[in-house]
XYZ file of N, CA and C in Angstrom:
399
model
N 56.618 11.476 95.954
C 56.723 12.648 96.785
C 56.568 12.903 98.600
N 57.119 13.139 98.980
C 56.812 13.150 100.699
C 56.467 14.811 100.808
N 55.301 14.982 101.161
C 54.911 16.454 102.176
C 55.551 16.956 102.335
N 56.604 16.194 103.048
C 57.601 17.699 103.418
C 58.114 18.142 102.340
N 58.560 17.411 101.261
C 59.447 18.321 100.333
C 58.585 19.219 99.177
N 57.460 19.117 99.859
C 56.397 20.011 99.287
C 56.339 21.045 100.083
N 56.974 21.269 101.469
C 56.988 23.045 102.159
C 57.946 23.618 101.880
N 57.972 24.726 101.475
C 59.159 25.339 101.013
C 59.166 26.695 101.845
N 60.258 27.016 101.911
C 61.193 28.175 103.250
C 61.697 29.040 102.121
N 61.527 29.403 101.560
C 62.376 31.066 100.901
C 62.602 32.054 101.076
N 62.883 32.952 100.231
C 63.781 34.465 101.349
C 63.636 35.243 99.691
N 62.614 36.341 99.736
C 62.595 37.247 98.484
C 63.616 38.693 99.108
N 64.337 38.495 98.400
C 64.743 40.260 98.580
C 64.730 41.475 97.100
N 64.681 42.416 98.068
C 63.685 43.465 97.522
C 65.344 44.689 97.433
N 65.116 45.676 96.250
C 66.377 46.170 95.874
C 66.536 47.177 97.139
N 67.409 47.987 97.030
C 67.360 49.368 98.053
C 67.002 50.367 97.923
N 66.435 50.861 96.575
C 65.100 51.561 96.187
C 64.038 51.285 95.612
N 62.839 51.832 95.994
C 62.474 52.678 96.778
C 62.818 52.140 98.867
N 63.198 52.713 99.529
C 63.306 52.064 100.708
C 62.195 52.082 101.729
N 61.709 50.815 102.419
C 60.767 51.064 102.939
C 59.639 49.541 102.614
N 59.970 48.964 101.487
C 59.182 48.033 100.747
C 59.036 46.635 101.832
N 59.704 46.250 102.863
C 59.774 44.853 103.151
C 58.576 45.185 104.288
N 58.328 46.147 105.414
C 56.872 45.970 106.335
C 55.566 46.016 105.451
N 55.454 46.857 104.318
C 54.380 46.889 103.444
C 54.382 45.365 102.650
N 55.210 44.992 101.868
C 55.380 43.525 101.195
C 55.063 42.790 102.269
N 55.571 42.927 103.209
C 55.095 41.999 104.616
C 53.460 42.083 104.778
N 53.040 43.085 105.056
C 51.852 42.674 105.126
C 50.685 42.627 104.170
N 51.521 42.732 102.965
C 50.652 42.037 101.147
C 50.492 40.989 101.469
N 51.588 40.204 101.301
C 51.798 38.642 101.417
C 51.078 38.282 102.177
N 50.727 38.576 103.679
C 50.525 37.624 104.687
C 48.678 38.127 104.858
N 48.458 38.244 103.762
C 46.988 38.553 103.377
C 46.368 37.173 102.540
N 48.038 36.606 101.863
C 47.414 35.499 101.285
C 46.976 34.197 101.653
N 46.423 33.401 101.385
C 45.858 32.220 101.970
C 47.251 31.143 102.177
N 47.393 30.484 102.896
C 48.641 29.314 103.241
C 50.051 29.735 102.741
N 50.292 30.985 103.205
C 51.748 31.756 103.517
C 51.793 32.321 104.761
N 53.553 31.873 104.969
C 53.712 32.519 106.782
C 54.701 33.091 105.837
N 54.723 34.877 106.701
C 55.299 35.664 105.912
C 56.547 36.294 107.455
N 57.559 36.433 107.203
C 58.594 36.734 108.557
C 59.279 38.060 107.691
N 59.142 39.030 108.134
C 59.783 40.138 107.611
C 61.720 40.393 108.097
N 62.503 40.496 107.603
C 63.844 40.668 107.676
C 64.389 41.980 107.206
N 64.371 42.729 108.264
C 64.759 44.424 108.063
C 66.335 44.295 107.352
N 66.844 43.360 108.583
C 68.354 43.741 108.234
C 68.997 43.008 107.014
N 68.054 42.539 106.299
C 68.290 41.801 105.353
C 68.108 42.806 103.649
N 66.869 43.034 104.074
C 66.173 43.949 103.187
C 65.171 42.969 102.424
N 64.778 41.903 103.093
C 64.086 40.713 102.428
C 62.910 40.256 103.348
N 61.793 39.342 102.689
C 61.276 38.708 103.544
C 61.325 37.140 103.656
N 61.126 36.495 104.587
C 61.166 35.057 104.375
C 59.400 34.304 104.604
N 59.628 33.794 103.588
C 58.146 33.128 103.651
C 58.024 31.385 103.547
N 56.753 30.726 103.763
C 57.041 29.934 103.763
C 55.576 29.349 103.405
N 55.500 28.461 102.180
C 54.300 27.657 101.794
C 54.188 26.602 101.514
N 53.173 26.236 101.023
C 53.210 24.738 100.508
C 53.033 24.383 98.851
N 54.086 24.063 98.355
C 53.996 24.383 96.628
C 52.723 24.267 95.847
N 51.911 23.153 96.416
C 50.951 22.669 95.938
C 49.553 24.334 95.888
N 50.006 25.221 96.611
C 48.928 26.471 96.979
C 49.698 27.176 96.177
N 51.395 27.442 96.528
C 51.737 28.861 95.832
C 53.420 27.906 95.388
N 53.653 28.944 93.962
C 54.913 29.354 93.860
C 55.996 30.411 94.102
N 57.173 30.058 93.988
C 58.066 31.616 94.380
C 57.667 32.108 93.445
N 57.632 31.642 91.978
C 57.320 32.713 90.873
C 55.747 33.649 90.734
N 55.272 33.428 91.718
C 53.635 32.936 91.838
C 53.907 34.452 93.150
N 54.535 34.212 94.015
C 54.707 35.393 95.258
C 55.638 36.418 94.247
N 56.494 36.224 93.982
C 57.129 37.067 93.437
C 56.365 37.927 91.963
N 55.453 37.572 91.409
C 55.414 38.672 90.226
C 53.968 39.331 90.991
N 52.900 38.692 92.008
C 51.928 38.993 93.277
C 52.952 40.445 93.869
N 53.847 40.582 94.306
C 54.782 41.483 94.480
C 54.952 42.599 93.717
N 55.406 42.211 92.261
C 55.711 43.003 91.180
C 54.590 43.813 90.482
N 53.816 43.025 90.333
C 52.028 43.582 90.646
C 51.937 44.812 91.070
N 52.211 44.446 92.220
C 51.784 45.456 93.496
C 52.750 46.706 93.288
N 54.097 46.278 92.598
C 54.995 47.962 92.882
C 55.864 47.938 93.273
N 56.472 46.410 93.744
C 57.369 46.537 94.673
C 58.599 46.166 93.840
N 59.744 45.835 94.387
C 61.283 45.962 93.167
C 61.709 45.237 93.957
N 62.220 43.627 93.067
C 63.151 42.971 93.522
C 64.570 43.199 93.421
N 65.101 42.315 94.070
C 66.675 42.846 94.068
C 66.969 42.068 92.559
N 67.939 42.815 91.961
C 67.986 42.140 90.503
C 69.677 42.239 90.474
N 70.381 41.493 91.168
C 71.667 41.532 91.254
C 71.813 39.754 90.682
N 72.690 39.900 89.818
C 73.013 38.699 89.005
C 73.040 37.388 89.835
N 72.903 37.238 90.984
C 72.984 36.147 91.807
C 71.795 36.303 92.588
N 70.739 37.188 92.808
C 69.491 37.439 92.762
C 68.696 36.539 91.720
N 69.204 36.810 90.295
C 68.436 36.524 89.120
C 68.381 34.854 89.394
N 70.099 34.262 89.042
C 70.231 33.102 88.910
C 69.720 32.223 90.441
N 69.463 32.497 91.589
C 69.267 32.020 92.284
C 67.774 31.595 92.200
N 66.925 32.401 91.829
C 65.633 32.583 91.701
C 65.531 31.812 90.546
N 66.165 32.319 89.630
C 65.270 31.157 88.278
C 65.570 29.272 88.007
N 66.959 29.047 89.251
C 66.691 27.758 89.805
C 66.316 27.162 90.314
N 65.409 28.345 91.360
C 64.204 27.871 92.220
C 62.946 27.664 91.460
N 62.503 28.334 89.992
C 61.481 28.445 89.801
C 61.325 27.191 88.765
N 62.888 26.436 88.446
C 63.040 25.504 88.025
C 62.658 24.435 88.482
N 63.330 24.396 89.654
C 63.065 23.247 90.692
C 61.914 23.339 90.823
N 61.298 24.354 91.346
C 59.482 24.162 91.729
C 58.693 23.522 90.363
N 59.036 24.365 89.524
C 58.018 23.750 88.079
C 58.607 22.025 87.920
N 59.529 21.676 87.970
C 59.613 20.370 88.169
C 59.265 19.626 89.005
N 59.245 19.530 90.161
C 58.438 19.343 91.525
C 57.227 19.142 91.155
N 56.243 20.117 90.112
C 54.999 20.279 90.238
C 54.811 19.416 88.830
N 55.540 19.375 88.182
C 55.684 18.271 86.873
C 55.421 17.067 87.174
N 56.018 17.095 88.020
C 56.508 15.158 88.481
C 55.322 15.034 89.564
N 54.677 15.621 90.270
C 53.423 15.543 90.950
C 52.508 14.884 89.880
N 52.251 15.491 88.755
C 51.613 15.389 87.688
C 51.390 13.664 87.060
N 53.136 13.655 87.001
C 53.134 12.765 86.152
C 53.158 10.921 86.767
N 52.658 10.240 86.043
C 52.561 8.706 86.857
C 53.702 8.148 87.144
N 54.252 7.406 88.046
C 55.123 7.014 88.035
C 55.420 6.147 87.097
N 56.388 5.605 86.528
C 56.825 4.797 85.452
C 58.162 3.812 85.665
N 57.756 2.448 86.107
C 58.752 1.261 86.675
C 59.753 1.361 85.030
N 61.146 1.555 85.311
C 61.890 0.744 84.193
C 61.721 -0.244 83.591
N 61.235 -1.733 84.164
C 61.053 -3.098 83.855
C 59.910 -3.540 84.735
N 59.012 -4.194 83.965
C 58.250 -5.036 84.702
C 58.611 -5.832 86.452
N 59.636 -6.389 85.394
C 60.614 -7.463 86.311
C 61.780 -7.494 85.897
N 62.775 -7.861 87.431
C 64.068 -8.514 86.955
C 64.169 -9.075 85.644
N 62.867 -10.011 85.582
C 63.229 -11.228 84.100
C 62.512 -10.621 82.669
N 62.177 -9.557 83.376
C 61.252 -9.059 81.803
C 61.849 -8.854 80.586
N 63.378 -8.672 80.361
C 63.660 -8.678 79.370
C 64.105 -9.885 78.304
N 63.934 -10.783 79.559
C 65.111 -12.309 79.210
C 63.412 -13.118 78.967
N 62.269 -12.966 79.247
C 61.091 -13.297 78.447
C 60.297 -12.781 77.486
N 60.932 -11.771 76.812
C 60.638 -11.354 75.479
C 61.941 -11.855 74.402
N 62.589 -11.542 75.095
C 64.002 -12.423 73.952
C 63.849 -13.849 73.783
N 63.270 -14.375 74.962
C 62.881 -15.972 74.343
C 61.609 -16.132 74.061
N 61.258 -15.427 73.952
C 59.380 -15.260 72.881
C 59.714 -14.835 71.957
N 60.499 -14.662 71.010
C 61.247 -14.027 70.130
C 62.408 -15.274 69.346
N 62.937 -16.133 70.407
C 63.727 -17.419 69.900
C 62.728 -18.583 69.374
N 63.101 -18.827 68.575
C 62.628 -20.486 68.235
C 63.147 -21.444 69.180
N 61.698 -22.251 69.335
C 62.251 -22.768 70.419
C 62.141 -24.583 69.469
N 62.394 -25.008 70.331
C 62.795 -27.019 69.797
C 63.509 -26.917 68.751
N 64.130 -28.244 68.218
C 64.768 -29.020 66.981
C 64.542 -28.122 65.974
N 65.879 -26.907 65.972
C 65.446 -26.258 65.169
C 66.880 -25.748 63.919
N 67.811 -26.414 64.660
C 68.934 -26.271 63.850
C 68.812 -26.425 62.869
N 69.721 -25.530 61.600
C 70.299 -25.311 60.334
C 70.852 -26.316 59.818
N 71.351 -26.749 60.727
C 73.091 -27.683 60.294
C 72.293 -28.717 59.506
N 72.983 -29.210 58.604
C 72.462 -30.198 58.073
C 72.962 -31.315 59.117
N 72.222 -32.377 58.744
C 72.116 -33.973 59.535
C 73.289 -34.403 59.642
N 73.621 -34.730 58.479
C 75.041 -35.494 58.123
C 76.599 -34.235 58.818
N 76.316 -33.198 58.902
C 77.548 -32.222 59.407
C 77.039 -32.616 60.774
N 75.907 -32.595 61.549
C 75.543 -32.893 63.386
C 76.094 -34.178 63.695
N 76.529 -35.424 62.610
C 77.053 -36.261 63.207
C 78.460 -36.904 62.604
N 79.059 -35.797 61.947
C 79.855 -36.105 61.843
C 81.044 -36.280 63.076
N 81.864 -37.290 62.877
C 83.013 -37.594 63.833
C 84.492 -37.450 63.595
């Protein structure tokens, strides 16, 4: 997996109430190591950049919720977050999984079949039928 695939740029949306969460949340997240934060006041959101091997969106959101911030809970936001959580979890799982090749070689299946096939003159046809003219 390419290291650029592990650099994430996400947006965390906040609920309308209580107002004024964005600047405080930006200050809070900026204290974490390896997290870039950009406050987007007009959208009531934070732009966050992080390396997937250091943080996940789920971790950042849980950190904010533990501190008492209220994230946007519209259906679209919930679906978007669930999809991002799934994708990031899958990427992290795939980093730990060894690469598994489907075939060792292009002829591997044929070699295995040939090993199990009887070799030499093993024709079960009776000799008189073989020479029948």
